[in-house]
Short mmCIF file of C-alpha atoms in Angstrom, two decimals:
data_model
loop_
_atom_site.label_atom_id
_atom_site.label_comp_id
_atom_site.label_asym_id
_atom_site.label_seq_id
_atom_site.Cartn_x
_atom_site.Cartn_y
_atom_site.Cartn_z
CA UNK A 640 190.65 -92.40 350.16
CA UNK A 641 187.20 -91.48 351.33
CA UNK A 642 186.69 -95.30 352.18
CA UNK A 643 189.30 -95.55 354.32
CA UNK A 644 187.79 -93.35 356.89
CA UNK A 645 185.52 -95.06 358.65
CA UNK A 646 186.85 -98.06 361.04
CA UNK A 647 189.72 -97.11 362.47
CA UNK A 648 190.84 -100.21 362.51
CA UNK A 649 191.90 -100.36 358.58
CA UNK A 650 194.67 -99.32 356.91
CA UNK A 651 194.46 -97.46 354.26
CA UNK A 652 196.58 -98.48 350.90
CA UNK A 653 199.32 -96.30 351.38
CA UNK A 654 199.63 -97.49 354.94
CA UNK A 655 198.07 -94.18 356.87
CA UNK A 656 195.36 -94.50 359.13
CA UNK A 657 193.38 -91.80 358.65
CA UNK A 658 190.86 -91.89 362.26
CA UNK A 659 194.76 -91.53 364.09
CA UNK A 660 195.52 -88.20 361.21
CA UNK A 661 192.02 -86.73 361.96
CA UNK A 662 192.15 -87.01 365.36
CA UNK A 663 196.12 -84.75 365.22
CA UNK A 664 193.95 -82.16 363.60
CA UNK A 665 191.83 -81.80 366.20
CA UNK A 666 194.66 -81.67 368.51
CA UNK A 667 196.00 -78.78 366.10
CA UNK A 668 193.07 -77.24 366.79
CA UNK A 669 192.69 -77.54 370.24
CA UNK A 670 194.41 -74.38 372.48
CA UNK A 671 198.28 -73.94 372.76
CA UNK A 672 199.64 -75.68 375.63
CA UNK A 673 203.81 -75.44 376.41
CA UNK A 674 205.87 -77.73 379.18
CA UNK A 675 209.29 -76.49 379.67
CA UNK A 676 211.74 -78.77 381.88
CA UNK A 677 214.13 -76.99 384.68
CA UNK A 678 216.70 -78.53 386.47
CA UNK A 679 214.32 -78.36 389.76
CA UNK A 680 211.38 -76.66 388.52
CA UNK A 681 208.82 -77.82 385.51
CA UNK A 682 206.55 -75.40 383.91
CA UNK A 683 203.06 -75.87 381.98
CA UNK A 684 201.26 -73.10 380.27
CA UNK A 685 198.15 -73.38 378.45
CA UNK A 686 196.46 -70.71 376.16
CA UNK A 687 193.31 -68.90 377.41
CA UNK A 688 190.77 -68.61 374.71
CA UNK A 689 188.54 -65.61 375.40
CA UNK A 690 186.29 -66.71 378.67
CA UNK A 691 182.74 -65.95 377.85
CA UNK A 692 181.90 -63.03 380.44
CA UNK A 693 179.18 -65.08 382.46
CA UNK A 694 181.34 -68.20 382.63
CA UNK A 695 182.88 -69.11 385.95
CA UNK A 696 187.13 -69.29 385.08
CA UNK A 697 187.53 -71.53 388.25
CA UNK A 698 185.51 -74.26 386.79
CA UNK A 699 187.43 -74.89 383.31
CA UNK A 700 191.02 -75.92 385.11
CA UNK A 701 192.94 -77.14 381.98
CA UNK A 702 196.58 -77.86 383.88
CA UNK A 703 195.33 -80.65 386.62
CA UNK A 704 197.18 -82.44 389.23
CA UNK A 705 197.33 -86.55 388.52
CA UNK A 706 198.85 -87.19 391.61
CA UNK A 707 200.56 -85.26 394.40
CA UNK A 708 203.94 -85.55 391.71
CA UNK A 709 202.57 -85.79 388.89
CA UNK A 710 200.49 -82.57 386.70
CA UNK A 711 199.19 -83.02 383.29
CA UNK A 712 198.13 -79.99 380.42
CA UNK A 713 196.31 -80.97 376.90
CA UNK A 714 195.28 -79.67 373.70
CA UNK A 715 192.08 -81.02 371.89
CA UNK A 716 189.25 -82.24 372.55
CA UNK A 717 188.35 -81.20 376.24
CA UNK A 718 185.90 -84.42 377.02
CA UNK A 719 188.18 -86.88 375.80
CA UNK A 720 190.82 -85.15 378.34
CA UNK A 721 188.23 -85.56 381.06
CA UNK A 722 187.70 -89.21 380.65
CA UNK A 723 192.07 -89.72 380.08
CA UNK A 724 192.66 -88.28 383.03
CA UNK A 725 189.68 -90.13 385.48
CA UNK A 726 191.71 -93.16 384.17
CA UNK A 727 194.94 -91.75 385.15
CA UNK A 728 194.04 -90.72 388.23
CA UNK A 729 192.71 -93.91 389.25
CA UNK A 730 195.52 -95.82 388.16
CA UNK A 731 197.88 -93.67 389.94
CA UNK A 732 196.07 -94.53 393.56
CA UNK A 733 195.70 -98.10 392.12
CA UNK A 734 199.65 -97.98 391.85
CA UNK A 735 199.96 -96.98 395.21
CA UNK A 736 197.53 -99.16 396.49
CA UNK A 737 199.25 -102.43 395.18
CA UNK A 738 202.99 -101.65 395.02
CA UNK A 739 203.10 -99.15 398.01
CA UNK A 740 204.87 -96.43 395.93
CA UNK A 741 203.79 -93.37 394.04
CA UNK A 742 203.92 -93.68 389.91
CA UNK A 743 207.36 -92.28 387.95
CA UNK A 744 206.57 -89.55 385.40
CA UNK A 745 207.13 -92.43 382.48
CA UNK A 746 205.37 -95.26 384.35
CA UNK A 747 201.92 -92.94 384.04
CA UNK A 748 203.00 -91.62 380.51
CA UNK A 749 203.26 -95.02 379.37
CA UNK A 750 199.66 -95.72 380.71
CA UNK A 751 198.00 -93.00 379.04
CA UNK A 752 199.86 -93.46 376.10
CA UNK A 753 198.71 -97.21 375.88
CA UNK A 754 195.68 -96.23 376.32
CA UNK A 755 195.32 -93.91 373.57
CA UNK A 756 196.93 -96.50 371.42
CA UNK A 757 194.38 -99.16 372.35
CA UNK A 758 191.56 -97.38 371.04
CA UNK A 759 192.97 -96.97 367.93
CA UNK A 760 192.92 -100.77 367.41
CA UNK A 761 189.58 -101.74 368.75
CA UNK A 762 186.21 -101.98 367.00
CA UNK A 763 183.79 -99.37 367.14
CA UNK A 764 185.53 -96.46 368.73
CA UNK A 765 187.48 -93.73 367.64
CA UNK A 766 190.76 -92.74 369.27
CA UNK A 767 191.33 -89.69 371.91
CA UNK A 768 191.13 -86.40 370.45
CA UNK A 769 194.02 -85.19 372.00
CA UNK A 770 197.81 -84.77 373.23
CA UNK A 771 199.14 -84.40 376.73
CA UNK A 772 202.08 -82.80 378.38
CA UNK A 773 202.79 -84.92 381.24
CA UNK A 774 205.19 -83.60 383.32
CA UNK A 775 206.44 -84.68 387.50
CA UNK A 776 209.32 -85.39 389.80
CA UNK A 777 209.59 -89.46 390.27
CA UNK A 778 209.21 -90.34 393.79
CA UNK A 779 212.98 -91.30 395.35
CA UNK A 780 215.27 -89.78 392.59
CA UNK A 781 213.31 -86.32 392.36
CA UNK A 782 214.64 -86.03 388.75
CA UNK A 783 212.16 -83.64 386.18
CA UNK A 784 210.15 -84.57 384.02
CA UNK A 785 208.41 -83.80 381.05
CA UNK A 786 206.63 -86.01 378.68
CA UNK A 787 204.40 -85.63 375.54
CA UNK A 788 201.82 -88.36 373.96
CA UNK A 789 199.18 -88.14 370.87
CA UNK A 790 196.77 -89.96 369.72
CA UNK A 791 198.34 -92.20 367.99
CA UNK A 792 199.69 -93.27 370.92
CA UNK A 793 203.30 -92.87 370.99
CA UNK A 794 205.30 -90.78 373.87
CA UNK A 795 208.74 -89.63 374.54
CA UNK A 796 210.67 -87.60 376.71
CA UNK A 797 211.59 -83.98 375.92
CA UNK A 798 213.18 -80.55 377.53
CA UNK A 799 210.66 -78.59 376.52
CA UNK A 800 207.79 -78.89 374.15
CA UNK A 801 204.34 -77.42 372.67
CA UNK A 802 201.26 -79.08 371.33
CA UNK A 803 197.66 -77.29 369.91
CA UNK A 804 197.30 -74.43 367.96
CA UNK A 805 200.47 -72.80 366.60
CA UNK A 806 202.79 -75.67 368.44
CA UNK A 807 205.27 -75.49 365.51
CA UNK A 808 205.88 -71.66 366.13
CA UNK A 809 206.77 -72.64 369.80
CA UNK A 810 208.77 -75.03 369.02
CA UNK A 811 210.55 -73.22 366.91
CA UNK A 812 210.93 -70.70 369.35
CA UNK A 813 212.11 -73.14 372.41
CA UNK A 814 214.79 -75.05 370.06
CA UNK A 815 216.34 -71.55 369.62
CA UNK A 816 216.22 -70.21 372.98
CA UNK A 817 216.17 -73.53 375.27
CA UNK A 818 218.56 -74.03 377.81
CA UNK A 819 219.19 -75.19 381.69
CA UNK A 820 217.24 -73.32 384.09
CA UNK A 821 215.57 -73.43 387.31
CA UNK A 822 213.24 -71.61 389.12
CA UNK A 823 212.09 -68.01 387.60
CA UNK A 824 213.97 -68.64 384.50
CA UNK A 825 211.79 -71.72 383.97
CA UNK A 826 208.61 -69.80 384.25
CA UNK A 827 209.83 -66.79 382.09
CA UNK A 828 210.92 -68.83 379.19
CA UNK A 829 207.79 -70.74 378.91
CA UNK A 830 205.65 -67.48 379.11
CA UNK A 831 208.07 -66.41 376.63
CA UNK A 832 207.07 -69.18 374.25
CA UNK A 833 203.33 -68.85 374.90
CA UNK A 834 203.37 -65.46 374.08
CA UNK A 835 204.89 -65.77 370.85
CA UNK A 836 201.45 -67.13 369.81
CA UNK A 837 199.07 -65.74 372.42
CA UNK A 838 197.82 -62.40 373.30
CA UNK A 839 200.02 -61.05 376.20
CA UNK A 840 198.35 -60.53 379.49
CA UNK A 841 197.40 -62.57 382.38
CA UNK A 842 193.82 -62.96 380.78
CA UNK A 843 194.82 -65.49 377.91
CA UNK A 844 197.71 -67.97 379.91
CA UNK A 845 197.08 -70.32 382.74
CA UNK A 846 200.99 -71.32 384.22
CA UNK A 847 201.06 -73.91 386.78
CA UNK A 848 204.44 -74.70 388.43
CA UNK A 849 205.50 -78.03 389.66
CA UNK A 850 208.31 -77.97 392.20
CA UNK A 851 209.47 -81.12 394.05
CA UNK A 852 208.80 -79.29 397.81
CA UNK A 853 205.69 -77.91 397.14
CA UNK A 854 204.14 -79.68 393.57
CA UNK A 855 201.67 -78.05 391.57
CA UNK A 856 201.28 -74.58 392.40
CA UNK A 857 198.84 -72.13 389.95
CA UNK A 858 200.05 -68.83 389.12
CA UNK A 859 197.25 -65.90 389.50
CA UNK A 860 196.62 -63.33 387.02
CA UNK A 861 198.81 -61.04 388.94
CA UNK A 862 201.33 -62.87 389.04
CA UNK A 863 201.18 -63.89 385.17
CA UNK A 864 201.03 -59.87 384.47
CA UNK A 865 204.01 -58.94 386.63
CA UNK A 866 206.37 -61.71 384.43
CA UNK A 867 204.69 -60.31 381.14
CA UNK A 868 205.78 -56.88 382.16
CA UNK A 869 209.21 -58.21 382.71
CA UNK A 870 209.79 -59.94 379.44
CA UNK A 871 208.06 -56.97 377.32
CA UNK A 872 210.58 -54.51 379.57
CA UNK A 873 213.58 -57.32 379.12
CA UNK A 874 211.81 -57.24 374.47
CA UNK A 875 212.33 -53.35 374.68
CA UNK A 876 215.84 -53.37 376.24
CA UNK A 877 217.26 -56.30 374.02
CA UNK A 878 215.45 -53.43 371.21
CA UNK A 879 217.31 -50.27 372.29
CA UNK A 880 220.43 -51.95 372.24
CA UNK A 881 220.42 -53.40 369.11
CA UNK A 882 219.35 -49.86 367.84
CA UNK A 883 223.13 -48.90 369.52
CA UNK A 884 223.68 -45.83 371.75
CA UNK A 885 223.12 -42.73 370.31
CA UNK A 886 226.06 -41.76 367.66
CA UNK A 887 227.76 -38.69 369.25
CA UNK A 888 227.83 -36.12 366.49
CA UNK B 590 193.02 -108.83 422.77
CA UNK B 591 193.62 -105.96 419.97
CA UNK B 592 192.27 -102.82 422.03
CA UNK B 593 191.41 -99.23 420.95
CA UNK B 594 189.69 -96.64 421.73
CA UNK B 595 188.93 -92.99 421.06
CA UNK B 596 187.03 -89.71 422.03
CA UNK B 597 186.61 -86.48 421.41
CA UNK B 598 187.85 -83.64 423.20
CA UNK B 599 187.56 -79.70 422.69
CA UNK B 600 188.84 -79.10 418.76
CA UNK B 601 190.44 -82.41 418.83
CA UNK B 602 189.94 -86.05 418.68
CA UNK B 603 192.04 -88.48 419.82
CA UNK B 604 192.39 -92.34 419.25
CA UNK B 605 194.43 -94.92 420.77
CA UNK B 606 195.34 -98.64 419.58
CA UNK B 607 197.50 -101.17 421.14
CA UNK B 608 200.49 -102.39 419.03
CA UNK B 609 200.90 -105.66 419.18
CA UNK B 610 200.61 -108.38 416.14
CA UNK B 611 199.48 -111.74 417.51
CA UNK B 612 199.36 -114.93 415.98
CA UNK B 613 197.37 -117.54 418.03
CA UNK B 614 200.80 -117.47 420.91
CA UNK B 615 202.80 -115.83 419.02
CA UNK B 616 203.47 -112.16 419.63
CA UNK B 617 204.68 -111.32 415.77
CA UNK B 618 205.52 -107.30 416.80
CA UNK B 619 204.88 -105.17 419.71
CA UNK B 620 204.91 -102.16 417.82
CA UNK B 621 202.67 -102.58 414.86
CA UNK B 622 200.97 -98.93 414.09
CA UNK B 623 197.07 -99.83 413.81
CA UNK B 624 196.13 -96.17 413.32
CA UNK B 625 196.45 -95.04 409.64
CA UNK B 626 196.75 -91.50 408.77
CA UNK B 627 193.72 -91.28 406.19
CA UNK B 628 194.27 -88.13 405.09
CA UNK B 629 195.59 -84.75 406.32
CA UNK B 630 192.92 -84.64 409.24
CA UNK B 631 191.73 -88.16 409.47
CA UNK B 632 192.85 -90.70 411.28
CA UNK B 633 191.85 -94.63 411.38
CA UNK B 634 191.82 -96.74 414.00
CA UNK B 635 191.09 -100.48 412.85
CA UNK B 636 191.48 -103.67 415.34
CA UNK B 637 190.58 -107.12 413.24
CA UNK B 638 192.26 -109.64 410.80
CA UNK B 639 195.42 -108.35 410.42
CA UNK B 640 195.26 -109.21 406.62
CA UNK B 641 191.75 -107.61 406.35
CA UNK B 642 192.92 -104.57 408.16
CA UNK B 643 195.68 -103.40 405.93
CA UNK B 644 193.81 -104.37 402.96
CA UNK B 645 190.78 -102.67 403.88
CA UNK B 646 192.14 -99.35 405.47
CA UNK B 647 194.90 -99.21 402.60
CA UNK B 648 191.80 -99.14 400.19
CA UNK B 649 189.79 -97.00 401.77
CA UNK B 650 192.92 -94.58 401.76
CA UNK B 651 193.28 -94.70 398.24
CA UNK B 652 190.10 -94.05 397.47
CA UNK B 653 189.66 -91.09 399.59
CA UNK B 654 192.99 -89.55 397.91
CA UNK B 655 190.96 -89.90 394.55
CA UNK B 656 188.26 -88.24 395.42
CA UNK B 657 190.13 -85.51 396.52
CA UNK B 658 192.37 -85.35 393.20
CA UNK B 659 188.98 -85.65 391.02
CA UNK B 660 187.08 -83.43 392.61
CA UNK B 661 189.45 -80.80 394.22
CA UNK B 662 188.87 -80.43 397.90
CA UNK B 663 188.79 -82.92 400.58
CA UNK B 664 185.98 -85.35 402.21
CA UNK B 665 184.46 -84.61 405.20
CA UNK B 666 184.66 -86.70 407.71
CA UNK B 667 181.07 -87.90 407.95
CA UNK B 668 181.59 -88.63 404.23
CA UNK B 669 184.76 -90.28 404.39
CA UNK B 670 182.83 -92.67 407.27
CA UNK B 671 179.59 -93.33 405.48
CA UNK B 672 181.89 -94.46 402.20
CA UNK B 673 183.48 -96.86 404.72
CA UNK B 674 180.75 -98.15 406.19
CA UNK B 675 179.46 -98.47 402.47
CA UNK B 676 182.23 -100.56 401.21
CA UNK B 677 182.00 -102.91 404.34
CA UNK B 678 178.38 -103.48 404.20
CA UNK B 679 178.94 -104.05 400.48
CA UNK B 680 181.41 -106.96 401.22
CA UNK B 681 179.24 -108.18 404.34
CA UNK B 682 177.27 -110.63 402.43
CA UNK B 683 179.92 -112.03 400.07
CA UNK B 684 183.69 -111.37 401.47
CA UNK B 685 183.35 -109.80 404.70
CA UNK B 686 186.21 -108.12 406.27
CA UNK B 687 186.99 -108.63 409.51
CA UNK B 688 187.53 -104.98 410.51
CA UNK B 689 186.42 -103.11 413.59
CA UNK B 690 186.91 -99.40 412.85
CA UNK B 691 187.61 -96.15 414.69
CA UNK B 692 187.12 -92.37 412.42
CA UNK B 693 188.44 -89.60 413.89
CA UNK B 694 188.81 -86.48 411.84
CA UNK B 695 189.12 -82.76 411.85
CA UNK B 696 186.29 -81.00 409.30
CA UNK B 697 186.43 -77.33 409.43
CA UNK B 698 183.30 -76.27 409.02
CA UNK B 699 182.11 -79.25 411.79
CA UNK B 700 185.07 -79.35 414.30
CA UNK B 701 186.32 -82.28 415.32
CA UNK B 702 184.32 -85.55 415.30
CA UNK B 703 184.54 -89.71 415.74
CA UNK B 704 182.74 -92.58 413.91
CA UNK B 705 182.25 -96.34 415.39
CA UNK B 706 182.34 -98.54 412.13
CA UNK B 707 182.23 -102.10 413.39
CA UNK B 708 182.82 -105.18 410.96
CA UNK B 709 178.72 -105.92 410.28
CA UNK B 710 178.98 -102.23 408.83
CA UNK B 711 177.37 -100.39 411.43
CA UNK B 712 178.52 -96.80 411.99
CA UNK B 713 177.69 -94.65 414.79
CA UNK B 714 178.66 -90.84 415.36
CA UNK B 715 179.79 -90.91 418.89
CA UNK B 716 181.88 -88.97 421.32
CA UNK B 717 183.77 -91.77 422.98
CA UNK B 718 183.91 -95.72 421.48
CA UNK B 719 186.25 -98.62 421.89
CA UNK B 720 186.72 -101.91 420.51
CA UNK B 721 188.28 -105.39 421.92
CA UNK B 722 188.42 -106.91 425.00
CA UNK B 723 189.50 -103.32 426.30
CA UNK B 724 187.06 -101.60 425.86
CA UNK B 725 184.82 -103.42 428.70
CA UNK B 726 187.43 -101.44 430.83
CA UNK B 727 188.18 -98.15 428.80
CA UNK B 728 184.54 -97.68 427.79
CA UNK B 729 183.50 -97.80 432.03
CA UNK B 730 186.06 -95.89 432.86
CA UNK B 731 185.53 -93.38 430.18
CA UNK B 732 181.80 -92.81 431.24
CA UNK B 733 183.14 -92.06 434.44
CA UNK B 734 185.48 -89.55 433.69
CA UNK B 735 184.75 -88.11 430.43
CA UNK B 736 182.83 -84.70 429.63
CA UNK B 737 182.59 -82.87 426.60
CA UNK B 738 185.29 -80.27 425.82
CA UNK B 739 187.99 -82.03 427.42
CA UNK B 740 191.42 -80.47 426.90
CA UNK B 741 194.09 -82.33 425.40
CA UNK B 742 195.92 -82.61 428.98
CA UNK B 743 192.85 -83.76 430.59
CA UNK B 744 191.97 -86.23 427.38
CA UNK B 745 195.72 -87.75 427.61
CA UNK B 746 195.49 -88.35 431.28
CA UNK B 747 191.99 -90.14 430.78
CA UNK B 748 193.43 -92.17 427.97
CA UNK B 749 196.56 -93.27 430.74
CA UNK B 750 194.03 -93.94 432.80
CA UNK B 751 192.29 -96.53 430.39
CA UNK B 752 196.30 -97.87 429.33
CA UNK B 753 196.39 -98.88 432.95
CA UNK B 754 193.44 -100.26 433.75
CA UNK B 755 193.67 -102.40 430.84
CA UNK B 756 197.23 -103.43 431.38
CA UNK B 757 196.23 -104.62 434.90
CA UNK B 758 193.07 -105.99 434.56
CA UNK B 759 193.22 -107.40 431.17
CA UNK B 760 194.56 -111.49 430.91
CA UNK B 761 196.58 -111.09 427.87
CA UNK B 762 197.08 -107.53 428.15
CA UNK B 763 198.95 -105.95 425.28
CA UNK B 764 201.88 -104.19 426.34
CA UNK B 765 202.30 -101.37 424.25
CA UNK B 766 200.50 -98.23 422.88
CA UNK B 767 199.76 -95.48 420.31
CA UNK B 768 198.13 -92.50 420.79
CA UNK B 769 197.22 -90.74 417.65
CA UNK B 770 195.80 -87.06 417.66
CA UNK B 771 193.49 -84.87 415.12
CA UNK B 772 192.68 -81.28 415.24
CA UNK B 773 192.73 -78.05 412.98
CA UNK B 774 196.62 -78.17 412.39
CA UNK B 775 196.42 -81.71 411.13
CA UNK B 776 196.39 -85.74 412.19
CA UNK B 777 199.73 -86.79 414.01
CA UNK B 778 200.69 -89.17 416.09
CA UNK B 779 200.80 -87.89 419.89
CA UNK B 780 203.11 -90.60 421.68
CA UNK B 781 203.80 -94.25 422.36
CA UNK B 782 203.32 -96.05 425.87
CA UNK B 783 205.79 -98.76 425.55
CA UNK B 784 205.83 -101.23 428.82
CA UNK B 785 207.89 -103.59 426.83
CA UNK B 786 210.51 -102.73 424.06
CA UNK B 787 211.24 -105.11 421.14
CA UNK B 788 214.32 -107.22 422.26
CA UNK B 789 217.05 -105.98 419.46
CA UNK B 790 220.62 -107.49 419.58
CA UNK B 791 223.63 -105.65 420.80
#
């Protein structure tokens, strides 16, 4: 198997190709990201890793605007992200530039996602280390968003979705508690999945909010803190009554 | 016969541009809008090719909305002119465009300020400029009357004052105009001097 590693551009016997495999590890390695999909709000939340105390938290933005529409959160490998989303960002204006109107959420999904899928078929390079959560209101129909590519280059559509570390726990967790919201609710069920995996506390989650009046707005630490302290208050309710009222004796 | 002009005034600039599209007789549109809005406080005012015009301004545009998404905050002014005057002195020895250009923009560090950018690339911080076969008239009558820290009142009368002078003295004056205005609240269009209205049907 061993042999099979090296250009990317050969299949192995059993029809795997192994660069594309390696390169979804490093993806499950990468930090937890979460997009959740509202009905006019779209939520991204990526896990903190402990900041290093003389590091400056404003420059290491992991959710980043594409476009005025369009916001985009990863897990994996950080430089590959940075160089993915120059191109995106360039093709979005390009976009503009010759057709005179602002990308659709699938029309810049599709771009990325071809061009993680052409370096996985060219000579001499390995493929991006990592997966996006792409996620926007298309210009004239304003309708949400939120889409998901890896490596390997493939992308589809979804309500709500995780990707890095632990993804499978939040996913988990979103397929059993998903359903149509807007606005708070949005937010609070996305911190909710997050923090099935993450420390709690403002410290450790970044949550950016895309709405179509005022796109992509970052939530402070405050903020982040004062919905933790709902859920946890909302956890220890949902708690006590399961434990029933007290039996009168 | 394409005439604009611009100045600065006390915490705003303003530009002005006539608004017609000709082709050799033919007046295409008398209310063509030759003043883009750059970005949030910038405004440009280009008279030239009308081709070249779009093409270049629409670039420039585009490129200054990727700077700002790569790198966070906005250009300055000054920087948003020098790029421009960069990309046309690029071209000038290969594919020149045949754009005469107009800056204005709000910084708020800097106040407000405006940039000539002619079509050999040369680019001049100035307080008042004009392009065309106007600006013989506005630019004369602009030395006369202009001082620095004009109000917007006294900066909107000036610029009817040049509208006038240019619509009587001019051969092939054009008959329409836009003025266009940039200060700390943002670039917007101020108002239209319309001597002649499109003929629409009934």
């Amino acid at each position: 198997m061993a042999r099979y590693d090296r250009a990317i551009t050969v299949f192995s016997p059993d029809g795997h190709l192994f660069q594309v495999e390696y390169a979804l590890e490093a993806v499950r390695k990468g930090n937890a990201a979460v997009g959740v999909r509202g009905t006019d709000t779209i939520v991204l939340g990526v896990e903190k890793k402990s900041t290093a105390k003389l590091q400056d938290t404003r420059s290491v933005r992991k959710i980043v605007n594409l476009d005025d529409h369009i916001a985009l959160a990863c897990a994996g490998l950080k430089a590959d992200a940075r160089v993915l989303i120059n191109r995106a960002r360039i093709e979005c204006q390009s976009h503009r530039l010759t057709v005179e109107d602002p990308v659709t959420v699938e029309y810049i999904t599709r771009y990325i996602a071809g061009l993680q899928q052409k370096y996985t078929q060219s000579g001499g390079v390995r493929p991006f280390g990592l997966s996006t959560l792409i996620v926007g209101f298309d210009p004239y129909t304003a309708v949400p968003s939120l889409y998901q590519t890896d490596p390997s280059g493939t992308f589809s559509a979804w309500k709500a979705n995780a990707t890095g570390r632990n993804s499978n726990s939040m996913r988990e967790f979103l397929e059993k508690n998903y359903k149509e919201t807007s606005g708070q609710e949005t937010i609070k069920l996305a911190i909710r999945a997050l923090l099935e995996v993450v420390e709690s506390g403002g410290k450790n989650i970044e949550i950016a909010v895309m709405t179509k009046e005022h796109g992509l707005r970052q939530l402070d630490e405050a903020e982040i803190d004062a919905i933790v302290a709902e859920i946890e208050a909302e956890k220890a309710a949902a708690e006590a009554a399961k434990k029933g009222p007290p039996k009168e004796t | 016969m394409e005439c604009v002009f611009g100045l600065v005034g006390n915490g705003f600039a303003i530009v002005v541009a006539d608004t017609s599209a000709v082709h050799s007789i033919l007046v295409h549109k008398s209310n063509e809008d030759k003043i883009m809005v750059l970005d949030s406080h910038k405004l440009v005012a280009a008279s030239g090719e009308s081709g070249d015009r779009v093409q270049f301004t629409e670039y420039i545009q585009k490129n200054v909305a990727l700077y700002q998404f790569r790198n966070g905050i906005p250009l300055t002014t000054a920087a948003a002119a020098n790029f421009t005057r960069g990309e046309l002195a690029t071209a000038l020895r290969k594919n020149p465009y045949s754009v005469n250009i107009l800056l204005a923009g709000y910084d708020k560090e800097t106040g407000p300020s405006l940039y000539y950018i002619d079509y050999i690339a040369s680019l001049h911080k100035v307080d008042k400029g004009a392009f065309g076969y106007g600006s013989y008239f506005s630019l004369s009558l602009m030395d006369r009357h202009y001082h620095s820290g004009m109000s917007v009142e006294e900066a909107v009368d000036l610029v009817d004052k040049c509208i006038m002078e240019i619509r009587s003295r001019l051969v092939v004056a054009p008959p329409n105009f836009v003025i266009k205005i940039v200060d700390k609240d943002g670039a917007r269009e101020y108002a239209w001097r319309e001597s002649v209205k499109d003929a629409s049907t009934a």
